[in-house]
Short mmCIF file of C-alpha atoms in Angstrom, two decimals:
data_model
loop_
_atom_site.label_atom_id
_atom_site.label_comp_id
_atom_site.label_asym_id
_atom_site.label_seq_id
_atom_site.Cartn_x
_atom_site.Cartn_y
_atom_site.Cartn_z
CA MET A 157 35.54 201.99 -4.04
CA ALA A 158 32.87 201.10 -1.24
CA ASP A 159 32.36 197.67 1.03
CA ASP A 160 30.33 195.24 1.02
CA GLY A 161 28.36 196.47 3.01
CA ASP A 162 26.95 198.94 -0.13
CA ARG A 163 26.34 195.99 -2.55
CA HIS A 164 23.56 197.35 -3.48
CA ARG A 165 23.97 201.13 -4.01
CA GLN A 166 27.17 199.71 -6.16
CA SER A 167 25.21 197.42 -8.30
CA ARG A 168 23.67 200.57 -10.21
CA LEU A 169 27.14 200.77 -11.97
CA PHE A 170 26.81 197.10 -13.71
CA THR A 171 27.24 198.52 -17.22
CA ASP A 172 27.15 197.30 -20.47
CA ASP A 173 29.69 197.96 -23.10
CA ASP A 174 27.04 201.17 -24.10
CA GLY A 175 26.85 202.83 -20.58
CA GLY A 176 23.16 201.46 -19.70
CA PHE A 177 22.47 199.18 -17.36
CA ASP A 178 23.46 195.69 -17.38
CA ALA A 179 20.62 193.54 -15.96
CA ASP A 180 22.37 189.89 -16.17
CA ARG A 181 25.55 190.53 -14.91
CA ALA A 182 23.97 192.12 -12.19
CA ARG A 183 21.16 189.01 -11.53
CA GLU A 184 24.63 187.08 -12.18
CA GLU A 185 25.78 188.75 -8.80
CA SER A 186 22.69 187.92 -7.07
CA LEU A 187 21.12 191.17 -6.48
CA PRO A 188 17.17 191.63 -6.56
CA VAL A 189 16.63 192.86 -10.06
CA GLU A 190 12.82 193.54 -11.16
CA ASP A 191 11.39 195.48 -14.50
CA GLY A 192 15.12 196.49 -15.51
CA GLU A 193 15.87 197.80 -12.03
CA VAL A 194 17.90 197.08 -9.05
CA ILE A 195 16.38 196.73 -5.70
CA ASP A 196 18.32 198.84 -2.65
CA THR A 197 17.55 196.54 -0.54
CA ASP A 198 19.07 199.05 2.20
CA GLU A 199 16.38 201.80 1.22
CA LEU A 200 13.68 199.56 2.43
CA ALA A 201 11.27 200.46 5.01
CA ASP A 202 11.41 197.77 8.47
CA HIS A 203 7.69 196.94 7.37
CA GLN A 204 9.09 196.17 3.37
CA ARG A 205 10.86 192.82 2.36
CA TYR A 206 11.98 191.79 -0.50
CA VAL A 207 10.90 188.67 -2.31
CA GLU A 208 12.72 186.97 -4.65
CA GLY A 209 10.91 187.05 -8.05
CA ARG A 210 8.39 189.01 -7.21
CA GLY A 211 9.31 192.25 -5.76
CA ILE A 212 8.86 194.67 -2.64
CA TYR A 213 6.39 193.20 -0.53
CA ASP A 214 4.20 195.47 2.66
CA GLU A 215 3.89 194.06 6.15
CA ARG A 216 0.75 196.09 5.78
CA ASN A 217 -0.98 194.43 3.81
CA ARG A 218 -4.29 193.00 5.14
CA VAL A 219 -6.40 192.25 2.04
CA ASN A 220 -3.38 189.29 0.84
CA ASP A 221 -0.37 188.14 0.35
CA LEU A 222 0.88 189.92 -3.29
CA THR A 223 3.79 192.28 -3.11
CA GLY A 224 3.13 195.81 -4.89
CA LYS A 225 4.38 194.65 -8.46
CA GLU A 226 1.92 191.74 -8.00
CA TRP A 227 -1.20 194.26 -6.18
CA LYS A 228 -0.87 196.18 -9.42
CA TYR A 229 -1.24 193.56 -12.04
CA ALA A 230 -4.26 192.32 -9.45
CA THR A 231 -5.80 195.88 -9.81
CA LYS A 232 -7.33 195.34 -13.42
CA SER A 233 -10.60 195.84 -13.86
CA VAL A 234 -10.59 192.85 -16.42
CA ILE A 235 -9.44 189.61 -16.29
CA ALA A 236 -8.60 188.07 -19.94
CA GLU A 237 -8.07 184.63 -20.35
CA GLY A 238 -9.97 181.87 -21.26
CA TYR A 239 -8.72 178.77 -18.76
CA PRO A 240 -7.96 175.53 -19.88
CA THR A 241 -10.60 172.60 -20.22
CA ASP A 242 -8.85 170.66 -17.54
CA VAL A 243 -9.49 169.60 -14.17
CA GLN A 244 -11.72 166.98 -14.88
CA HIS A 245 -14.13 169.60 -17.31
CA ASP A 246 -15.68 166.64 -18.58
CA LEU A 247 -17.40 165.62 -15.05
CA ARG A 248 -17.51 169.42 -13.19
CA SER A 249 -18.97 170.90 -16.78
CA GLU A 250 -22.99 168.62 -15.94
CA HIS A 251 -23.04 171.80 -13.84
CA GLY A 252 -23.55 175.03 -16.03
CA GLY A 253 -22.41 177.50 -13.88
CA GLN A 254 -19.80 176.40 -12.84
CA LYS A 255 -16.04 177.87 -12.76
CA PRO A 256 -12.88 177.66 -13.64
CA PRO A 257 -11.06 176.13 -10.84
CA ARG A 258 -8.27 177.99 -11.40
CA LEU A 259 -9.97 181.68 -12.34
CA CYS A 260 -11.15 180.75 -8.59
CA ALA A 261 -7.98 180.30 -7.47
CA GLU A 262 -6.60 183.72 -8.99
CA LEU A 263 -9.00 185.37 -7.71
CA ILE A 264 -8.90 183.65 -3.70
CA GLY A 265 -4.77 184.85 -4.46
CA ARG A 266 -6.22 188.89 -4.22
CA PHE A 267 -8.84 188.72 -1.25
CA SER A 268 -7.36 186.89 0.93
CA LYS A 269 -3.97 185.56 3.06
CA ALA A 270 -2.73 181.97 3.56
CA GLY A 271 -4.47 180.35 6.03
CA ASP A 272 -7.72 181.92 5.96
CA THR A 273 -11.06 180.94 5.54
CA VAL A 274 -12.76 180.99 2.22
CA LEU A 275 -16.88 180.19 2.08
CA ASP A 276 -19.15 179.11 -1.12
CA PRO A 277 -23.03 179.56 0.19
CA PHE A 278 -23.95 177.58 -2.70
CA ALA A 279 -20.96 175.82 -4.13
CA GLY A 280 -22.58 173.50 -6.97
CA VAL A 281 -19.47 171.67 -8.35
CA GLY A 282 -16.65 172.63 -6.14
CA GLY A 283 -14.81 175.68 -8.06
CA THR A 284 -14.18 177.52 -5.01
CA LEU A 285 -12.80 174.52 -3.42
CA LEU A 286 -11.09 173.19 -5.75
CA GLY A 287 -9.40 176.75 -6.42
CA ALA A 288 -8.82 177.29 -2.36
CA SER A 289 -7.15 173.77 -2.93
CA PHE A 290 -4.86 175.04 -5.51
CA CYS A 291 -4.02 177.61 -4.19
CA GLU A 292 -1.50 175.73 -1.55
CA HIS A 293 0.49 173.98 -4.24
CA GLU A 294 0.46 177.39 -6.84
CA GLY A 295 2.65 179.70 -4.50
CA THR A 296 0.10 181.51 -2.70
CA GLY A 297 -0.72 178.99 0.10
CA ARG A 298 -3.25 176.65 1.09
CA ARG A 299 -6.53 177.73 2.32
CA GLU A 300 -9.09 176.13 4.12
CA ALA A 301 -12.76 176.45 2.49
CA ILE A 302 -16.59 175.43 3.02
CA GLY A 303 -18.68 174.64 0.66
CA PHE A 304 -22.81 174.80 0.89
CA GLU A 305 -24.99 172.64 -1.73
CA ARG A 306 -28.13 171.67 -1.42
CA THR A 307 -27.83 169.19 -4.87
CA ARG A 308 -26.24 166.10 -3.48
CA ARG A 309 -25.34 165.50 -6.88
CA TRP A 310 -23.26 168.12 -7.39
CA ILE A 311 -21.50 167.16 -4.11
CA ASP A 312 -20.91 163.77 -5.25
CA ILE A 313 -19.26 165.13 -8.62
CA TYR A 314 -17.18 167.06 -6.51
CA HIS A 315 -15.48 164.05 -4.73
CA THR A 316 -15.33 162.35 -7.53
CA VAL A 317 -13.35 165.25 -9.40
CA LEU A 318 -11.34 165.19 -6.45
CA GLU A 319 -10.32 161.43 -6.66
CA ARG A 320 -9.78 161.47 -10.21
CA GLU A 321 -7.24 164.66 -9.67
CA ASN A 322 -6.11 163.31 -6.98
CA GLU A 323 -5.13 159.96 -8.75
CA GLU A 324 -3.49 161.90 -12.09
CA ARG A 325 -1.40 163.97 -9.60
CA ARG A 326 0.13 160.90 -8.17
CA ALA A 327 1.23 159.66 -11.18
CA ARG A 328 3.16 162.74 -12.35
CA GLY A 329 4.64 162.48 -8.84
CA GLU A 330 2.68 165.82 -7.48
CA GLN A 331 1.25 166.82 -3.85
CA PRO A 332 -2.63 166.03 -4.21
CA LEU A 333 -4.99 168.49 -3.24
CA ALA A 334 -6.95 169.00 -0.40
CA GLU A 335 -9.87 167.74 0.54
CA GLN A 336 -12.35 170.59 1.98
CA ASP A 337 -15.78 171.45 3.87
CA VAL A 338 -19.04 170.29 1.52
CA ARG A 339 -22.08 170.88 3.40
CA HIS A 340 -24.97 169.44 2.30
CA GLY A 341 -28.11 171.17 2.86
CA ASP A 342 -29.64 175.00 2.79
CA CYS A 343 -27.33 177.71 3.20
CA ALA A 344 -29.92 180.30 4.87
CA GLU A 345 -29.88 177.05 7.35
CA LEU A 346 -26.32 176.27 7.48
CA ILE A 347 -24.69 179.72 7.89
CA ASP A 348 -26.65 179.20 11.30
CA GLU A 349 -23.39 176.77 11.92
CA VAL A 350 -20.57 179.18 10.83
CA PRO A 351 -19.28 181.56 13.56
CA ASP A 352 -19.30 185.23 13.40
CA ASP A 353 -16.12 187.14 11.90
CA SER A 354 -14.88 183.69 10.82
CA VAL A 355 -14.61 183.79 7.43
CA ASP A 356 -12.21 185.51 5.61
CA LEU A 357 -13.74 185.69 2.28
CA LEU A 358 -17.25 184.78 0.71
CA LEU A 359 -16.66 183.42 -3.15
CA THR A 360 -19.45 182.63 -4.40
CA ASP A 361 -21.61 182.10 -8.15
CA VAL A 362 -24.63 183.19 -7.22
CA PRO A 363 -28.28 181.17 -8.29
CA TYR A 364 -30.05 183.52 -11.15
CA TRP A 365 -33.45 183.66 -11.21
CA HIS A 366 -36.49 181.41 -12.55
CA MET A 367 -38.18 182.81 -15.36
CA ASP A 368 -41.02 180.73 -16.37
CA GLU A 369 -42.12 182.87 -18.83
CA LEU A 370 -39.15 183.28 -20.98
CA GLU A 371 -40.25 182.89 -24.84
CA GLN A 372 -39.51 179.78 -26.43
CA THR A 373 -37.32 180.76 -29.23
CA ARG A 374 -34.85 178.67 -32.40
CA ASN A 375 -32.30 179.19 -30.11
CA GLU A 376 -33.68 177.09 -27.11
CA ARG A 377 -32.87 173.79 -27.74
CA ARG A 378 -28.89 174.53 -28.78
CA THR A 379 -28.59 176.81 -25.44
CA ARG A 380 -29.88 173.19 -23.42
CA GLU A 381 -27.48 171.74 -25.60
CA SER A 382 -24.44 173.23 -24.56
CA LYS A 383 -25.60 172.85 -21.11
CA LEU A 384 -26.15 177.42 -20.81
CA GLY A 385 -29.66 177.31 -20.34
CA SER A 386 -30.80 178.07 -16.93
CA PHE A 387 -34.99 178.57 -17.23
CA ASP A 388 -36.04 174.43 -17.73
CA ASP A 389 -38.84 173.52 -14.79
CA PRO A 390 -37.63 172.52 -11.90
CA ASP A 391 -40.19 170.52 -11.35
CA GLY A 392 -40.25 168.65 -14.66
CA ASP A 393 -38.95 164.77 -15.03
CA ASP A 394 -35.69 166.16 -14.82
CA ALA A 395 -35.51 167.88 -10.91
CA ASP A 396 -33.22 165.54 -8.36
CA GLU A 397 -34.01 165.13 -5.11
CA ASP A 398 -33.28 169.18 -3.96
CA GLY A 399 -36.04 170.74 -6.45
CA ALA A 400 -32.83 171.77 -8.99
CA SER A 401 -33.23 170.83 -12.24
CA ASP A 402 -30.22 168.62 -13.91
CA ALA A 403 -30.68 171.25 -16.88
CA ASP A 404 -30.96 173.32 -14.69
CA PRO A 405 -27.85 173.75 -12.09
CA SER A 406 -28.05 177.22 -12.11
CA THR A 407 -31.78 177.09 -10.42
CA ALA A 408 -32.76 176.35 -6.69
CA ASP A 409 -35.22 177.96 -5.42
CA SER A 410 -38.54 177.38 -7.34
CA GLU A 411 -40.07 180.27 -5.77
CA TRP A 412 -39.04 183.06 -7.88
CA GLU A 413 -41.83 183.76 -9.86
CA THR A 414 -40.09 187.38 -10.22
CA LYS A 415 -36.82 189.34 -10.85
CA ALA A 416 -37.89 191.51 -7.50
CA ASP A 417 -38.40 187.81 -5.80
CA TRP A 418 -34.54 186.19 -7.25
CA LEU A 419 -33.07 189.83 -5.49
CA GLU A 420 -34.71 190.26 -2.42
CA ASP A 421 -34.25 186.33 -1.49
CA MET A 422 -30.85 187.12 -2.61
CA ALA A 423 -30.20 189.99 -0.79
CA ALA A 424 -31.82 188.54 2.24
CA LYS A 425 -29.18 185.78 2.39
CA PHE A 426 -25.94 187.93 2.00
CA ASP A 427 -27.43 189.90 4.87
CA ARG A 428 -27.30 186.11 6.82
CA PHE A 429 -23.66 185.93 5.18
CA THR A 430 -21.71 188.77 6.51
CA ASP A 431 -22.16 187.58 10.22
CA ALA A 432 -20.07 185.05 9.06
CA VAL A 433 -17.48 187.08 7.07
CA ALA A 434 -14.58 189.00 9.30
CA PRO A 435 -14.20 192.88 9.48
CA ASP A 436 -11.22 193.05 6.80
CA GLY A 437 -12.80 190.17 4.89
CA HIS A 438 -14.50 190.51 1.14
CA LEU A 439 -17.72 188.89 -0.86
CA VAL A 440 -16.60 188.07 -4.13
CA VAL A 441 -19.50 187.31 -6.49
CA PHE A 442 -20.08 186.34 -10.12
CA ILE A 443 -23.09 187.39 -11.78
CA GLY A 444 -23.76 187.42 -15.70
CA ASP A 445 -26.53 190.03 -17.37
CA MET A 446 -28.54 188.60 -19.67
CA TYR A 447 -30.16 189.02 -22.58
CA ARG A 448 -34.18 188.77 -23.42
CA GLU A 449 -37.59 189.82 -25.18
CA GLN A 450 -34.96 191.94 -27.36
CA SER A 451 -34.00 193.74 -23.11
CA TYR A 452 -30.43 193.72 -21.58
CA GLU A 453 -31.32 192.20 -17.58
CA PHE A 454 -28.58 194.04 -16.36
CA LEU A 455 -28.98 191.86 -13.45
CA SER A 456 -25.15 192.54 -12.07
CA ALA A 457 -26.26 195.81 -10.81
CA ASP A 458 -29.47 194.91 -9.73
CA LEU A 459 -28.15 192.30 -7.65
CA ALA A 460 -25.27 194.84 -6.90
CA ARG A 461 -28.20 197.37 -5.57
CA ALA A 462 -29.73 194.78 -4.12
CA ILE A 463 -27.42 193.28 -1.49
CA GLU A 464 -26.31 196.73 -0.75
CA GLU A 465 -29.16 198.05 0.28
CA THR A 466 -29.76 194.66 2.58
CA ALA A 467 -26.92 194.14 3.75
CA PRO A 468 -23.88 196.16 5.62
CA VAL A 469 -21.41 196.13 2.75
CA THR A 470 -20.43 198.24 0.25
CA LEU A 471 -20.00 197.88 -3.67
CA ALA A 472 -15.96 198.30 -3.27
CA ALA A 473 -15.23 197.36 -7.25
CA THR A 474 -16.31 195.38 -10.13
CA LEU A 475 -13.92 193.23 -12.17
CA ILE A 476 -14.85 191.45 -15.54
CA TRP A 477 -14.18 188.23 -16.87
CA TYR A 478 -14.13 187.94 -20.19
CA ASP A 479 -13.44 184.28 -22.04
CA PRO A 480 -11.43 184.47 -25.10
CA SER A 481 -11.90 181.24 -25.94
CA LYS A 482 -16.05 181.64 -25.43
CA ASP A 483 -18.10 180.94 -28.95
CA LEU A 484 -20.22 183.73 -30.56
CA HIS A 485 -22.92 182.98 -31.56
CA VAL A 486 -25.57 185.39 -35.02
CA TYR A 487 -27.96 186.48 -32.23
CA GLY A 488 -30.53 188.54 -34.04
CA TYR A 489 -29.03 189.38 -37.54
CA PRO A 490 -29.62 191.00 -39.62
CA PHE A 491 -32.85 192.99 -37.84
CA SER A 492 -31.81 193.84 -34.39
CA PHE A 493 -28.18 193.91 -32.74
CA VAL A 494 -28.28 191.28 -29.61
CA PRO A 495 -24.69 190.53 -27.19
CA SER A 496 -23.08 187.51 -27.39
CA MET A 497 -22.14 186.99 -23.73
CA VAL A 498 -18.23 186.82 -23.48
CA HIS A 499 -17.97 188.02 -20.08
CA GLN A 500 -19.12 187.70 -16.09
CA ASN A 501 -19.12 189.95 -13.79
CA VAL A 502 -17.31 190.03 -10.20
CA LEU A 503 -19.04 192.19 -7.96
CA VAL A 504 -16.50 193.17 -4.71
CA PHE A 505 -17.71 194.20 -1.58
CA ARG A 506 -16.62 194.89 1.74
CA LEU A 507 -17.47 195.05 5.21
CA GLU A 508 -19.12 198.57 6.38
CA SER A 509 -16.88 200.09 8.18
CA GLY A 510 -16.96 203.90 10.34
CA ASP A 511 -13.21 203.96 9.71
CA GLU A 512 -12.70 205.89 6.75
CA GLY A 513 -8.99 204.42 6.78
CA ASP A 514 -10.29 200.91 6.06
CA SER A 515 -10.18 199.12 2.63
#
């Protein structure tokens, strides 16, 4: 019988009555077991370490803090999850383009490491900022976050959400969420205040272009009531002091008369944003496609192409966030097939590098 030094190798002798591996017995003996297999820690390389309950972590990982097992799951191209309407959703939903903070936390965990800095140049009501704060309490480590937002109302909502959420967390005996750095103003000007190479991850949901000539349809009233519209007049009665319509929270710039104008402006902004992103950093961008006037607007492809052609980045991946809880609508029936959008595209860019080994 081998001595204690060979304990992990001998653990393969833990069998049940039928001669199969007895995972329960191995766990009782405090042996590392993942997916029914014993981890032989004696055979791990110098750059590897076993993390209990999570698998093997490779110290060479420059992208995130995930183990190999977690990395494998994170590479799934579809995130099929309907996030609960929590984190003061009643307040955050006043912004029609808000994203679930825990979805943001998941993406932050995939594309940054503990202690990194995250930037959201179109912060809205702070989904990215809240997500960065959640990371501290959900196993992936605290991130510092910076958000730019030109509409004062959305900043006020972020602070109110954080205050209410922390009141509830303290009442439950939980640690409060950290307050992140949200700055009021135009992202094109505020980005100059961020030092070069100081941001590890840019995560944002871009504003959509303003479609002045959107055909009025019988579905328009219901769309606006559900806060999904993004085509209202920003110069109308409900426009706020920054020029963004309360009924149209995604639209921040009335100068976008055409999609080409919008694409040019977005590409120019991202070209400036990249100066702040560190060489190993990523840019992760939410963008939904649209259907209008019997035509599918492939905005995600258009935006990806525009950014790649202008900014020094390469499109590394496209993820899909599929929300199974999203309501379906009977569009076009029975004369024309019109998609009922239940997904968002997530574009993942990395900075260009002359080193083919970089990833």
